[in-house]
Tab-separated table of C-alpha atoms in Angstrom:
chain	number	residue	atom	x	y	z
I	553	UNK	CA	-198.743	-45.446	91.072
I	554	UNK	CA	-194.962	-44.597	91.177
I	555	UNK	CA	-194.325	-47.896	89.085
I	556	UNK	CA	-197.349	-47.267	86.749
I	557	UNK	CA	-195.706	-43.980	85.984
I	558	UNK	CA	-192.352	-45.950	85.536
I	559	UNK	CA	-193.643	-48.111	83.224
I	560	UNK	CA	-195.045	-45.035	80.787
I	561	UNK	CA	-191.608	-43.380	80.869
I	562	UNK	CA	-189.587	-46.755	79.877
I	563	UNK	CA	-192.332	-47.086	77.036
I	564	UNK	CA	-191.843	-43.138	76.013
I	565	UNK	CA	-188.114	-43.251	75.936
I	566	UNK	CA	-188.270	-47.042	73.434
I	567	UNK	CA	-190.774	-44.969	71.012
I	568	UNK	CA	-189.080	-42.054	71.225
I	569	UNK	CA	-185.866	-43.969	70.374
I	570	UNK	CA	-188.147	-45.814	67.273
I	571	UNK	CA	-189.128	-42.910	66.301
I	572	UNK	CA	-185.455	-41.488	65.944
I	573	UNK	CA	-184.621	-44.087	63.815
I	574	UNK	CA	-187.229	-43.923	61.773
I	575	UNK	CA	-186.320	-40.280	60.985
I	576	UNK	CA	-182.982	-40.491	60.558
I	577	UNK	CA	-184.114	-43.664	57.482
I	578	UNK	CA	-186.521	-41.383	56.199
I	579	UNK	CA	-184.067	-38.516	55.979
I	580	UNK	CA	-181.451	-40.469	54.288
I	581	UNK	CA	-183.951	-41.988	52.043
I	582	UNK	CA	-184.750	-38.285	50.926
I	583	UNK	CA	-181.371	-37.256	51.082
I	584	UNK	CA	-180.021	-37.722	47.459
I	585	UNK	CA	-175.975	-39.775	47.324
I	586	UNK	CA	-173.633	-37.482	46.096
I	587	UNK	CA	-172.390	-38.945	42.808
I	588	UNK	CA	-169.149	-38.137	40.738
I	589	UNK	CA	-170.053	-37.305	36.785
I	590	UNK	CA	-168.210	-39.920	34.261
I	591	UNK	CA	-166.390	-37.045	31.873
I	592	UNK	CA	-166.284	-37.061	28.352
I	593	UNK	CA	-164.204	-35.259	25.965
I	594	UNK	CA	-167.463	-33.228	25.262
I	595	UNK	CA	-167.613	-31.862	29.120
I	596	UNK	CA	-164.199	-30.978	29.514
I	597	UNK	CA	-162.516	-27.321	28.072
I	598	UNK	CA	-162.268	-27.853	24.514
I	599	UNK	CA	-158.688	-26.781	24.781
I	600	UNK	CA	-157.595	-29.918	26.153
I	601	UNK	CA	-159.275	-32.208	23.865
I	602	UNK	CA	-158.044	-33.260	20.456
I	603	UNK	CA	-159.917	-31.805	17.662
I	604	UNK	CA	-161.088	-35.359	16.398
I	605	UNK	CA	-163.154	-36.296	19.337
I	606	UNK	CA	-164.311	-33.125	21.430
I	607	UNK	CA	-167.802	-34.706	20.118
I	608	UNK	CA	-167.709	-37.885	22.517
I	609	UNK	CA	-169.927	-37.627	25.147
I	610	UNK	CA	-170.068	-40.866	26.851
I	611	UNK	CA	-167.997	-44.679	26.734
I	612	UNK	CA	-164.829	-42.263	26.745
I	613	UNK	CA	-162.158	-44.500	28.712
I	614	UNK	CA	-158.633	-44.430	29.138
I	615	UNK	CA	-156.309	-46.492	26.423
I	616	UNK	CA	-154.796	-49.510	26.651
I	617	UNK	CA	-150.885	-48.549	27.178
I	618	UNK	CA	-147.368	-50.336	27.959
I	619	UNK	CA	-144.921	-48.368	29.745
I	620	UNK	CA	-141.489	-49.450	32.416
I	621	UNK	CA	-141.790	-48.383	35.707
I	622	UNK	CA	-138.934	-47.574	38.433
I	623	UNK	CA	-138.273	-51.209	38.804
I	624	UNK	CA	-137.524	-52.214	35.298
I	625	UNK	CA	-141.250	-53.787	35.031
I	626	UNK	CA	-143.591	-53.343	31.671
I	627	UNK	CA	-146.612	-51.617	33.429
I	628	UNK	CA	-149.919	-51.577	31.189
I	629	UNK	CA	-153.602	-51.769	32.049
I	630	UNK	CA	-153.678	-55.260	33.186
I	631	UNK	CA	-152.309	-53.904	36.400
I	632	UNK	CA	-154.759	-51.267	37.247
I	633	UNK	CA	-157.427	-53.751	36.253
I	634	UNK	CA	-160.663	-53.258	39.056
I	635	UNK	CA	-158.786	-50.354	40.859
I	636	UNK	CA	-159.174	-46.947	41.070
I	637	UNK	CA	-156.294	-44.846	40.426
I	638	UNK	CA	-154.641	-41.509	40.727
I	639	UNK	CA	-153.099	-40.375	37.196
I	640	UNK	CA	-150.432	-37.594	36.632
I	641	UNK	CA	-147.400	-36.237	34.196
I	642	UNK	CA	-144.229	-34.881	35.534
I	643	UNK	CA	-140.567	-35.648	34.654
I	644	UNK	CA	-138.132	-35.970	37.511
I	645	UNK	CA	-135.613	-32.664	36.566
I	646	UNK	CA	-138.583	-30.785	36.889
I	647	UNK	CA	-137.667	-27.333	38.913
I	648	UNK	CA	-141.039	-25.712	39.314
I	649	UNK	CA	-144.482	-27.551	39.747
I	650	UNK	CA	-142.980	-30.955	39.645
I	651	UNK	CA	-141.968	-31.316	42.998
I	652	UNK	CA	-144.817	-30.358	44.633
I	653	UNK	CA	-146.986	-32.532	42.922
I	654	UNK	CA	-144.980	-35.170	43.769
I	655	UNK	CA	-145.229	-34.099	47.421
I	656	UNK	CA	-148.750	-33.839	47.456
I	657	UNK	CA	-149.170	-37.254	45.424
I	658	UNK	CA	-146.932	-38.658	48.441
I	659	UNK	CA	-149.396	-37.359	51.022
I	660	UNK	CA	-151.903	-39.496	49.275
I	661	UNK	CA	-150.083	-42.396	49.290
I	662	UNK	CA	-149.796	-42.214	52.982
I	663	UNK	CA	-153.575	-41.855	52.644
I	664	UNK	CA	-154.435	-44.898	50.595
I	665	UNK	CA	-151.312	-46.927	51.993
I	666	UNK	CA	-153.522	-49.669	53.264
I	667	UNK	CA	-156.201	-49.615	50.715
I	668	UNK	CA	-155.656	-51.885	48.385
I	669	UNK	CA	-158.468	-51.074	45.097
I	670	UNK	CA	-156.437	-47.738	45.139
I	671	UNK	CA	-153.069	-47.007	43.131
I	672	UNK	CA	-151.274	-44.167	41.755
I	673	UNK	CA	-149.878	-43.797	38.167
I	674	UNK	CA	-146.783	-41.021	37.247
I	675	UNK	CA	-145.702	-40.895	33.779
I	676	UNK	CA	-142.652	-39.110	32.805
I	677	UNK	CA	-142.837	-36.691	29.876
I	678	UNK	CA	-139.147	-36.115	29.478
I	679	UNK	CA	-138.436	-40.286	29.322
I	680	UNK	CA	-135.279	-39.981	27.068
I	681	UNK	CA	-133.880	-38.448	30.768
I	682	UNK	CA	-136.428	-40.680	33.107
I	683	UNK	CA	-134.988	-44.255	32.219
I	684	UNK	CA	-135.425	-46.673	34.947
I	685	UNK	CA	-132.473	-45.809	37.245
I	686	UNK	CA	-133.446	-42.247	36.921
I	687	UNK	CA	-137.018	-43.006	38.270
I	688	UNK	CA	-135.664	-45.169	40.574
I	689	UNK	CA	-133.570	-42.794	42.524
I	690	UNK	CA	-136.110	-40.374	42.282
I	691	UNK	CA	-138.477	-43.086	43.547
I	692	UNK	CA	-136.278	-43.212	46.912
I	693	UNK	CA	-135.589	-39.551	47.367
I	694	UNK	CA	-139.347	-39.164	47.197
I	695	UNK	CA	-140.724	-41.955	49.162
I	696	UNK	CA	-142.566	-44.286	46.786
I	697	UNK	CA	-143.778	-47.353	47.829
I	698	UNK	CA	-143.360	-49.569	44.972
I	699	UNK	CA	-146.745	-51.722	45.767
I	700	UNK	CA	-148.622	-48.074	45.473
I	701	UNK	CA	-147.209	-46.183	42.836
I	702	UNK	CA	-145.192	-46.885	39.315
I	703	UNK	CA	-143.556	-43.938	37.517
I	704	UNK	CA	-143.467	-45.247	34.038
I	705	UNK	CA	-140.614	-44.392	31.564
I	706	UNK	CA	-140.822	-45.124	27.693
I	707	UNK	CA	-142.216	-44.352	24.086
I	708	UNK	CA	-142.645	-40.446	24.478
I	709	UNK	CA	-145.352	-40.580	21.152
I	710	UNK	CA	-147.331	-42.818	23.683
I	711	UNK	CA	-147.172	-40.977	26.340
I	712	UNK	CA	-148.219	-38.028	24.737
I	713	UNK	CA	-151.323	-39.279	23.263
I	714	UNK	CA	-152.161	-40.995	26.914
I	715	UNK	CA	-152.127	-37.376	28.661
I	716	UNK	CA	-153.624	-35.842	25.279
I	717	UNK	CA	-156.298	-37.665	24.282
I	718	UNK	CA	-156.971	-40.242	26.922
I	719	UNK	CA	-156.367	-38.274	30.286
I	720	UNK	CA	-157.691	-34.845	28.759
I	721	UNK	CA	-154.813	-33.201	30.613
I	722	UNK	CA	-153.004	-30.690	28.219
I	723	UNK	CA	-153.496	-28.517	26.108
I	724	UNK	CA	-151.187	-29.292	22.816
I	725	UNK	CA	-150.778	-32.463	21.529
I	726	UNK	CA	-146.940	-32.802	21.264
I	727	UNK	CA	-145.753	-34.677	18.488
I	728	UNK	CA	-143.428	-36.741	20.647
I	729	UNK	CA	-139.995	-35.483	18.920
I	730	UNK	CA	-136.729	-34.392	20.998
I	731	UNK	CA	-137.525	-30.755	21.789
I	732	UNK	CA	-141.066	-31.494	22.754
I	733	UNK	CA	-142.688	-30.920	25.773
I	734	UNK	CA	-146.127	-30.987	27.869
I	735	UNK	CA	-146.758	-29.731	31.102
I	736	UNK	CA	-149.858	-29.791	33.000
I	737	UNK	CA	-150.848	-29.629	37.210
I	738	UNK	CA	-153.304	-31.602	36.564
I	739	UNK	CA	-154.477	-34.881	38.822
I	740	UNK	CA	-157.029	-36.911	37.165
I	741	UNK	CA	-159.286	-39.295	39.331
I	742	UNK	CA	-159.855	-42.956	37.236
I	743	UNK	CA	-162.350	-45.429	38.055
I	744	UNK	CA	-162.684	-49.258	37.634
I	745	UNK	CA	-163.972	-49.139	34.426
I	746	UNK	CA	-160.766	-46.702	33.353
I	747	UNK	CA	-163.375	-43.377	33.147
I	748	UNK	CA	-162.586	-40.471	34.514
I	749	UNK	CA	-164.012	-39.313	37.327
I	750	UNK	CA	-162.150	-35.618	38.806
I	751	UNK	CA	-159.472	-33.415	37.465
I	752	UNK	CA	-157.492	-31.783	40.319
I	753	UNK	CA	-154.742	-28.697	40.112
I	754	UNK	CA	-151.942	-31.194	41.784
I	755	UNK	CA	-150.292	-28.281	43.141
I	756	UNK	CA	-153.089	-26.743	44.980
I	757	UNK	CA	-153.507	-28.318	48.748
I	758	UNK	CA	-157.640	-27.341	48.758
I	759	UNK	CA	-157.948	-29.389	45.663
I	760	UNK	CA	-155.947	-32.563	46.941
I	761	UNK	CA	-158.450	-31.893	50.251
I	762	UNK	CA	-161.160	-32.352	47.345
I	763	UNK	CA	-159.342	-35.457	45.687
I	764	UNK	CA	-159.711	-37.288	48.686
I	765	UNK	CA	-163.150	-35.902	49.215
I	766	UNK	CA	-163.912	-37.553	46.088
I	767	UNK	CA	-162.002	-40.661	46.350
I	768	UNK	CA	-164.200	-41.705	49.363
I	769	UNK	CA	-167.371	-40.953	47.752
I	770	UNK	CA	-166.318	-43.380	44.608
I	771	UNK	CA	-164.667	-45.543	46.976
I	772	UNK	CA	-168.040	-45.405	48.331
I	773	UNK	CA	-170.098	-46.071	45.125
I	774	UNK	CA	-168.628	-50.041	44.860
I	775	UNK	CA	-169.600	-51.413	48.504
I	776	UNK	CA	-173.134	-50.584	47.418
């Protein structure tokens, strides 16, 4: 009788272990993936999109740009082809936000240090001061790993334009002359396919928590 009874409980605890399973499918089945929108210029505050194509609401990708990094290297889309990326704009004699988005855009590198379909991208908006020694001390001081991160010196119309009308970061569009300047906090998430995918306040520690959040849910979204 005693093994009889033995027998039932080894076949309860299998089914109930089936039936776990079962649930557990069944729930994520239900449970919808969280997915990260694709922005347009149409989405995003009108503010920070040009004029001539706040009517875009889908293909809208980043441009196709050349620009030298701390090494003395021509940088340009080829390199950041099938990765995701981190984009931001800072220039390095910056005395107020600058520095601590270049803190916090260290503490992701330390986060993505062995992941290699993630990058980071820094462009300089003051480049007649940011040549390439420039960004390369500031490279040191700051900790960038060279394999992980470029911050790219050159045309300043160019860059202008990128942050303007590609990145949907600021709010004027700068005319790239010597007493111009843009200045923006912002982070912007970039997928594979160069769309955009987040804009983050890079000087805000809850919204790099969030950055990360959503860097492992698109990170996600390509081993599927």
């Amino acid at each position: 009788m005693r093994s009889f009874f033995a027998k039932f409980k080894f076949f309860g605890l299998v089914l109930l272990s089936i039936s776990g399973v079962i649930v557990y499918l069944f729930y994520n089945a239900l449970v919808p993936k969280k997915l990260l929108p694709v922005y347009s210029p149409a989405m995003v505050n009108s503010e920070l999109v040009p004029e001539e194509i706040q009517h875009i609401r889908k293909y809208h990708t980043i441009a196709d740009f050349s620009l030298t990094n701390q090494n003395g290297k021509i940088i340009t889309q080829e390199d950041y082809k099938d990765k995701i990326y981190i984009a931001d704009f800072f220039f390095t004699t910056c005395p107020t936000i600058c520095p601590i988005m270049t803190k916090n855009m260290a503490d992701i590198q330390k986060e993505i240090i062995n992941d290699d379909d993630v990058l980071l991208l820094s462009h300089s908006v003051t480049p007649e001061i940011d040549s390439v020694a420039q960004l390369k001390k500031y490279a040191l001081e700051k900790g960038v790993d060279d394999t992980k991160w470029n911050l790219l010196t050159g045309d300043k119309k160019q860059i202008y334009d990128l942050a303007r009308k590609s990145y949907l970061a600021v709010k004027t569009d700068g005319d790239g002359g010597p007493f111009d300047m843009i200045h923006t906090e912002n982070f912007i998430l970039v997928d594979k396919q160069k769309r955009i995918r987040g804009f983050y306040d890079g000087t805000n520690k809850e919204d790099i928590k969030q950055l990360l959040t959503d860097l492992n849910i698109l990170r996600a979204s390509y081993q599927e």
